[in-house]
PDB file of C-alpha atoms in Angstrom:
ATOM      1  CA  MET A 223     155.670 166.306 121.903  1.00 36.00           C
ATOM      2  CA  GLN A 224     153.626 164.666 124.649  1.00 41.00           C
ATOM      3  CA  VAL A 225     150.133 166.036 125.171  1.00 46.00           C
ATOM      4  CA  LEU A 226     149.256 166.445 128.857  1.00 55.00           C
ATOM      5  CA  PRO A 227     146.004 164.803 130.049  1.00 80.00           C
ATOM      6  CA  LEU A 228     143.004 167.090 130.504  1.00 81.00           C
ATOM      7  CA  GLY A 229     142.907 166.441 134.253  1.00 80.00           C
ATOM      8  CA  LEU A 230     146.514 167.555 134.638  1.00 86.00           C
ATOM      9  CA  TRP A 231     145.895 170.734 132.635  1.00 88.00           C
ATOM     10  CA  LEU A 232     142.902 171.576 134.833  1.00 89.00           C
ATOM     11  CA  ASP A 233     144.905 170.855 137.972  1.00 90.00           C
ATOM     12  CA  LEU A 234     147.846 173.015 136.919  1.00 92.00           C
ATOM     13  CA  LEU A 235     145.626 175.890 135.797  1.00 92.00           C
ATOM     14  CA  GLY A 236     143.662 175.692 139.039  1.00 92.00           C
ATOM     15  CA  THR A 237     146.902 175.575 141.008  1.00 94.00           C
ATOM     16  CA  PHE A 238     148.218 178.702 139.304  1.00 95.00           C
ATOM     17  CA  VAL A 239     144.973 180.668 139.516  1.00 94.00           C
ATOM     18  CA  PHE A 240     144.304 179.811 143.154  1.00 92.00           C
ATOM     19  CA  GLY A 241     147.931 180.562 143.965  1.00 94.00           C
ATOM     20  CA  LEU A 242     147.529 183.941 142.306  1.00 94.00           C
ATOM     21  CA  SER A 243     144.446 184.647 144.416  1.00 92.00           C
ATOM     22  CA  GLY A 244     146.424 183.800 147.544  1.00 93.00           C
ATOM     23  CA  GLY A 245     149.340 185.951 146.454  1.00 94.00           C
ATOM     24  CA  MET A 246     147.097 188.909 145.682  1.00 93.00           C
ATOM     25  CA  LEU A 247     145.385 188.587 149.048  1.00 92.00           C
ATOM     26  CA  ALA A 248     148.823 188.603 150.685  1.00 94.00           C
ATOM     27  CA  VAL A 249     149.772 191.758 148.754  1.00 94.00           C
ATOM     28  CA  ARG A 250     146.535 193.389 149.871  1.00 91.00           C
ATOM     29  CA  ARG A 251     147.404 192.510 153.469  1.00 93.00           C
ATOM     30  CA  GLU A 252     150.855 194.054 152.919  1.00 93.00           C
ATOM     31  CA  LEU A 253     152.770 190.834 153.634  1.00 94.00           C
ATOM     32  CA  ASP A 254     156.411 190.464 152.615  1.00 95.00           C
ATOM     33  CA  VAL A 255     157.717 188.196 149.864  1.00 95.00           C
ATOM     34  CA  PHE A 256     157.811 185.207 152.227  1.00 95.00           C
ATOM     35  CA  GLY A 257     154.202 185.775 153.274  1.00 95.00           C
ATOM     36  CA  ILE A 258     153.128 186.132 149.653  1.00 95.00           C
ATOM     37  CA  THR A 259     154.839 182.852 148.786  1.00 96.00           C
ATOM     38  CA  VAL A 260     153.361 180.973 151.749  1.00 95.00           C
ATOM     39  CA  LEU A 261     149.841 182.199 151.048  1.00 95.00           C
ATOM     40  CA  ALA A 262     150.109 181.487 147.319  1.00 96.00           C
ATOM     41  CA  VAL A 263     151.468 177.943 147.810  1.00 96.00           C
ATOM     42  CA  ALA A 264     148.895 177.140 150.504  1.00 95.00           C
ATOM     43  CA  ALA A 265     146.002 178.326 148.368  1.00 94.00           C
ATOM     44  CA  ALA A 266     147.370 176.581 145.296  1.00 95.00           C
ATOM     45  CA  LEU A 267     148.064 173.138 146.717  1.00 95.00           C
ATOM     46  CA  ALA A 268     145.809 172.515 149.731  1.00 94.00           C
ATOM     47  CA  GLY A 269     142.636 171.559 147.850  1.00 93.00           C
ATOM     48  CA  GLY A 270     144.322 169.070 145.537  1.00 92.00           C
ATOM     49  CA  MET A 271     146.237 167.505 148.423  1.00 94.00           C
ATOM     50  CA  LEU A 272     143.023 166.981 150.398  1.00 93.00           C
ATOM     51  CA  ARG A 273     141.451 165.350 147.342  1.00 93.00           C
ATOM     52  CA  ASP A 274     144.366 163.001 146.736  1.00 94.00           C
ATOM     53  CA  ILE A 275     144.584 161.984 150.393  1.00 94.00           C
ATOM     54  CA  ALA A 276     140.844 161.230 150.409  1.00 93.00           C
ATOM     55  CA  LEU A 277     141.267 159.103 147.281  1.00 93.00           C
ATOM     56  CA  GLY A 278     144.294 157.287 148.678  1.00 92.00           C
ATOM     57  CA  ALA A 279     146.398 158.659 145.811  1.00 89.00           C
ATOM     58  CA  THR A 280     149.643 158.994 147.724  1.00 89.00           C
ATOM     59  CA  PRO A 281     151.948 160.744 147.607  1.00 91.00           C
ATOM     60  CA  PRO A 282     149.643 163.596 146.535  1.00 92.00           C
ATOM     61  CA  ALA A 283     150.179 164.912 143.019  1.00 90.00           C
ATOM     62  CA  ALA A 284     151.555 168.149 144.481  1.00 91.00           C
ATOM     63  CA  PHE A 285     154.513 166.148 145.822  1.00 92.00           C
ATOM     64  CA  ALA A 286     154.760 163.520 143.099  1.00 91.00           C
ATOM     65  CA  ASP A 287     154.989 166.004 140.210  1.00 90.00           C
ATOM     66  CA  GLY A 288     157.201 169.079 140.453  1.00 91.00           C
ATOM     67  CA  CYS A 289     155.007 170.952 137.968  1.00 93.00           C
ATOM     68  CA  TYR A 290     152.529 171.718 140.737  1.00 94.00           C
ATOM     69  CA  LEU A 291     155.086 173.437 142.944  1.00 95.00           C
ATOM     70  CA  VAL A 292     156.463 175.308 139.920  1.00 95.00           C
ATOM     71  CA  ALA A 293     152.948 176.560 139.113  1.00 95.00           C
ATOM     72  CA  ALA A 294     152.388 177.606 142.727  1.00 96.00           C
ATOM     73  CA  LEU A 295     155.713 179.428 142.998  1.00 96.00           C
ATOM     74  CA  GLY A 296     155.126 181.017 139.596  1.00 96.00           C
ATOM     75  CA  SER A 297     151.822 182.417 140.834  1.00 96.00           C
ATOM     76  CA  ALA A 298     153.601 183.903 143.858  1.00 96.00           C
ATOM     77  CA  LEU A 299     156.137 185.611 141.585  1.00 96.00           C
ATOM     78  CA  CYS A 300     153.376 186.967 139.352  1.00 95.00           C
ATOM     79  CA  ALA A 301     151.569 188.385 142.373  1.00 95.00           C
ATOM     80  CA  PHE A 302     154.775 189.929 143.743  1.00 95.00           C
ATOM     81  CA  PHE A 303     155.914 191.574 140.521  1.00 95.00           C
ATOM     82  CA  GLY A 304     152.608 192.050 138.679  1.00 93.00           C
ATOM     83  CA  HIS A 305     150.144 192.916 141.437  1.00 91.00           C
ATOM     84  CA  ARG A 306     149.638 196.468 140.153  1.00 91.00           C
ATOM     85  CA  LEU A 307     148.577 195.197 136.745  1.00 91.00           C
ATOM     86  CA  ILE A 308     146.354 192.447 138.170  1.00 88.00           C
ATOM     87  CA  ALA A 309     144.775 194.916 140.597  1.00 86.00           C
ATOM     88  CA  ARG A 310     143.283 196.808 137.642  1.00 85.00           C
ATOM     89  CA  LEU A 311     140.661 194.077 137.509  1.00 81.00           C
ATOM     90  CA  ASN A 312     137.489 194.727 139.462  1.00 78.00           C
ATOM     91  CA  LYS A 313     137.789 192.625 142.647  1.00 84.00           C
ATOM     92  CA  PRO A 314     140.784 190.588 141.392  1.00 85.00           C
ATOM     93  CA  VAL A 315     140.911 188.155 144.330  1.00 84.00           C
ATOM     94  CA  MET A 316     137.227 187.298 143.921  1.00 87.00           C
ATOM     95  CA  ILE A 317     137.520 186.809 140.153  1.00 90.00           C
ATOM     96  CA  LEU A 318     140.642 184.647 140.438  1.00 90.00           C
ATOM     97  CA  ASP A 319     139.005 182.730 143.270  1.00 89.00           C
ATOM     98  CA  ALA A 320     135.917 182.081 141.141  1.00 91.00           C
ATOM     99  CA  ILE A 321     137.964 180.750 138.217  1.00 93.00           C
ATOM    100  CA  GLY A 322     140.076 178.578 140.518  1.00 92.00           C
ATOM    101  CA  LEU A 323     136.923 177.322 142.196  1.00 93.00           C
ATOM    102  CA  GLY A 324     135.541 176.152 138.861  1.00 94.00           C
ATOM    103  CA  LEU A 325     138.798 174.547 137.744  1.00 94.00           C
ATOM    104  CA  PHE A 326     139.260 172.596 140.953  1.00 94.00           C
ATOM    105  CA  ALA A 327     135.589 171.571 141.245  1.00 95.00           C
ATOM    106  CA  VAL A 328     135.808 170.066 137.765  1.00 95.00           C
ATOM    107  CA  SER A 329     139.231 168.452 138.177  1.00 93.00           C
ATOM    108  CA  GLY A 330     138.377 167.095 141.627  1.00 94.00           C
ATOM    109  CA  CYS A 331     135.099 165.564 140.524  1.00 96.00           C
ATOM    110  CA  GLY A 332     136.667 164.195 137.333  1.00 94.00           C
ATOM    111  CA  LYS A 333     139.525 162.550 139.208  1.00 94.00           C
ATOM    112  CA  ALA A 334     137.109 161.034 141.709  1.00 94.00           C
ATOM    113  CA  LEU A 335     135.053 159.528 138.868  1.00 95.00           C
ATOM    114  CA  SER A 336     138.224 158.159 137.265  1.00 93.00           C
ATOM    115  CA  PHE A 337     138.998 156.393 140.568  1.00 93.00           C
ATOM    116  CA  GLY A 338     135.634 154.633 140.350  1.00 93.00           C
ATOM    117  CA  LEU A 339     133.657 156.690 142.873  1.00 94.00           C
ATOM    118  CA  ASP A 340     129.901 156.972 142.484  1.00 95.00           C
ATOM    119  CA  PRO A 341     128.512 160.332 141.317  1.00 95.00           C
ATOM    120  CA  LEU A 342     127.480 161.659 144.744  1.00 96.00           C
ATOM    121  CA  PRO A 343     130.840 161.042 146.497  1.00 95.00           C
ATOM    122  CA  ALA A 344     132.574 162.397 143.389  1.00 96.00           C
ATOM    123  CA  VAL A 345     130.582 165.625 143.646  1.00 96.00           C
ATOM    124  CA  VAL A 346     131.439 165.932 147.339  1.00 96.00           C
ATOM    125  CA  LEU A 347     135.120 165.435 146.569  1.00 95.00           C
ATOM    126  CA  GLY A 348     134.914 168.017 143.786  1.00 95.00           C
ATOM    127  CA  ILE A 349     133.529 170.545 146.269  1.00 95.00           C
ATOM    128  CA  LEU A 350     136.223 169.661 148.822  1.00 94.00           C
ATOM    129  CA  THR A 351     138.919 170.162 146.197  1.00 94.00           C
ATOM    130  CA  ALA A 352     137.452 173.511 145.197  1.00 93.00           C
ATOM    131  CA  VAL A 353     137.023 175.018 148.658  1.00 92.00           C
ATOM    132  CA  GLY A 354     140.089 173.527 150.368  1.00 92.00           C
ATOM    133  CA  GLY A 355     142.732 175.925 149.095  1.00 90.00           C
ATOM    134  CA  GLY A 356     140.615 179.029 149.623  1.00 88.00           C
ATOM    135  CA  THR A 357     139.747 177.912 153.150  1.00 91.00           C
ATOM    136  CA  VAL A 358     143.403 177.469 154.133  1.00 92.00           C
ATOM    137  CA  ARG A 359     144.266 180.809 152.491  1.00 91.00           C
ATOM    138  CA  ASP A 360     141.582 182.681 154.422  1.00 90.00           C
ATOM    139  CA  VAL A 361     142.438 181.039 157.749  1.00 92.00           C
ATOM    140  CA  LEU A 362     146.100 182.031 157.367  1.00 93.00           C
ATOM    141  CA  VAL A 363     145.120 185.709 157.195  1.00 91.00           C
ATOM    142  CA  ALA A 364     142.599 185.364 160.045  1.00 88.00           C
ATOM    143  CA  GLU A 365     139.510 185.680 157.832  1.00 87.00           C
ATOM    144  CA  VAL A 366     136.361 183.620 158.125  1.00 85.00           C
ATOM    145  CA  PRO A 367     136.615 181.252 155.124  1.00 86.00           C
ATOM    146  CA  ARG A 368     134.464 182.303 152.200  1.00 80.00           C
ATOM    147  CA  VAL A 369     132.750 178.916 152.172  1.00 80.00           C
ATOM    148  CA  LEU A 370     131.219 179.821 155.570  1.00 79.00           C
ATOM    149  CA  ARG A 371     130.241 183.391 154.740  1.00 73.00           C
ATOM    150  CA  GLU A 372     127.133 184.912 153.232  1.00 58.00           C
ATOM    151  CA  GLU A 373     128.310 184.808 149.627  1.00 63.00           C
ATOM    152  CA  VAL A 374     127.444 181.730 147.580  1.00 81.00           C
ATOM    153  CA  TYR A 375     130.642 179.687 147.357  1.00 85.00           C
ATOM    154  CA  ALA A 376     130.221 175.957 147.830  1.00 89.00           C
ATOM    155  CA  LEU A 377     127.050 176.090 145.707  1.00 91.00           C
ATOM    156  CA  ALA A 378     129.125 177.320 142.771  1.00 93.00           C
ATOM    157  CA  ALA A 379     131.520 174.387 143.212  1.00 94.00           C
ATOM    158  CA  LEU A 380     128.518 172.066 143.442  1.00 95.00           C
ATOM    159  CA  LEU A 381     127.234 173.370 140.110  1.00 96.00           C
ATOM    160  CA  GLY A 382     130.574 172.767 138.390  1.00 96.00           C
ATOM    161  CA  ALA A 383     130.840 169.239 139.782  1.00 96.00           C
ATOM    162  CA  LEU A 384     127.262 168.414 138.752  1.00 97.00           C
ATOM    163  CA  VAL A 385     128.051 169.437 135.170  1.00 97.00           C
ATOM    164  CA  VAL A 386     130.936 166.939 135.159  1.00 96.00           C
ATOM    165  CA  VAL A 387     128.763 164.136 136.531  1.00 97.00           C
ATOM    166  CA  LEU A 388     126.012 164.878 134.012  1.00 97.00           C
ATOM    167  CA  GLY A 389     128.499 164.980 131.140  1.00 96.00           C
ATOM    168  CA  ALA A 390     129.966 161.637 132.204  1.00 94.00           C
ATOM    169  CA  ALA A 391     126.495 160.079 132.508  1.00 94.00           C
ATOM    170  CA  LEU A 392     125.568 161.270 129.014  1.00 94.00           C
ATOM    171  CA  ASP A 393     128.994 160.297 127.623  1.00 92.00           C
ATOM    172  CA  LEU A 394     129.614 163.833 126.362  1.00 93.00           C
ATOM    173  CA  ASN A 395     132.985 165.098 125.170  1.00 92.00           C
ATOM    174  CA  GLU A 396     135.260 165.383 128.208  1.00 91.00           C
ATOM    175  CA  GLY A 397     136.871 168.639 127.133  1.00 91.00           C
ATOM    176  CA  TRP A 398     133.635 170.458 126.413  1.00 94.00           C
ATOM    177  CA  THR A 399     132.099 169.133 129.628  1.00 95.00           C
ATOM    178  CA  ALA A 400     135.057 170.397 131.638  1.00 94.00           C
ATOM    179  CA  ALA A 401     134.893 173.820 129.984  1.00 94.00           C
ATOM    180  CA  ALA A 402     131.165 174.052 130.670  1.00 96.00           C
ATOM    181  CA  GLY A 403     131.661 173.042 134.304  1.00 96.00           C
ATOM    182  CA  VAL A 404     134.393 175.614 134.894  1.00 95.00           C
ATOM    183  CA  ALA A 405     132.396 178.353 133.171  1.00 96.00           C
ATOM    184  CA  ALA A 406     129.201 177.519 135.062  1.00 96.00           C
ATOM    185  CA  ALA A 407     130.874 177.490 138.483  1.00 96.00           C
ATOM    186  CA  ALA A 408     132.912 180.649 137.889  1.00 95.00           C
ATOM    187  CA  ALA A 409     129.996 182.571 136.375  1.00 95.00           C
ATOM    188  CA  PHE A 410     127.635 181.556 139.170  1.00 94.00           C
ATOM    189  CA  ARG A 411     130.160 182.635 141.792  1.00 92.00           C
ATOM    190  CA  ILE A 412     130.832 186.013 140.135  1.00 92.00           C
ATOM    191  CA  VAL A 413     127.143 186.759 139.530  1.00 91.00           C
ATOM    192  CA  SER A 414     126.275 185.754 143.111  1.00 89.00           C
ATOM    193  CA  VAL A 415     128.706 188.356 144.459  1.00 85.00           C
ATOM    194  CA  TRP A 416     127.533 190.981 141.972  1.00 86.00           C
ATOM    195  CA  ARG A 417     123.862 190.408 142.799  1.00 83.00           C
ATOM    196  CA  GLY A 418     124.392 189.834 146.531  1.00 81.00           C
ATOM    197  CA  TRP A 419     122.911 186.342 146.547  1.00 80.00           C
ATOM    198  CA  GLN A 420     123.105 184.456 149.816  1.00 75.00           C
ATOM    199  CA  ALA A 421     122.709 180.833 150.798  1.00 69.00           C
ATOM    200  CA  PRO A 422     119.616 180.151 152.949  1.00 69.00           C
ATOM    201  CA  ARG A 423     120.036 180.662 156.671  1.00 70.00           C
ATOM    202  CA  ALA A 424     118.248 179.079 159.590  1.00 68.00           C
ATOM    203  CA  PRO A 425     115.571 181.367 161.032  1.00 72.00           C
ATOM    204  CA  ARG A 426     116.601 183.178 164.210  1.00 69.00           C
ATOM    205  CA  SER A 427     115.103 181.990 167.461  1.00 58.00           C
ATOM    206  CA  ARG A 428     113.220 184.593 169.478  1.00 60.00           C
TER     207      ARG A 428
END
């Protein structure tokens, strides 16, 4: 039995979780099965596609490997049939979004480092991977993307990507580093919403 690489596991998990967040948002907006599928697939695949295009890794993994589309469609089905169960969570879209944010920040930064990028561009690409799917999802339902709102969002992705860069610099175990990065980003995002933290704003002119 072939063991899948860590980066692929992170990508597929992030794809499924972000797809589930998109599907649940579609259910909340009372969209039909087609709308649920579109929103789930867009949220699931957009961030990774942006990352791969930026890296010149074409065709993007979402098109080169059918597992990504299967994961995205599977998330849509789970949202369609299991939304009542998932909705028992407190703020399910936010929690799923936070977990997906961490997974994609880590996988995006890790893939960028594996392509030979320096730490700073790798961090930027990790953030882009993390916020891309959620941005497309929010735009499709006419919401201001979360990355532009009051709640801390991109900062959580930044934290996850920084953990990956630090782990690589210290030559720490890749698996434990990835787990720590995902946990740090997701926890920071969830706590920021719970505590009402906001990113700094420019002072208003009089």
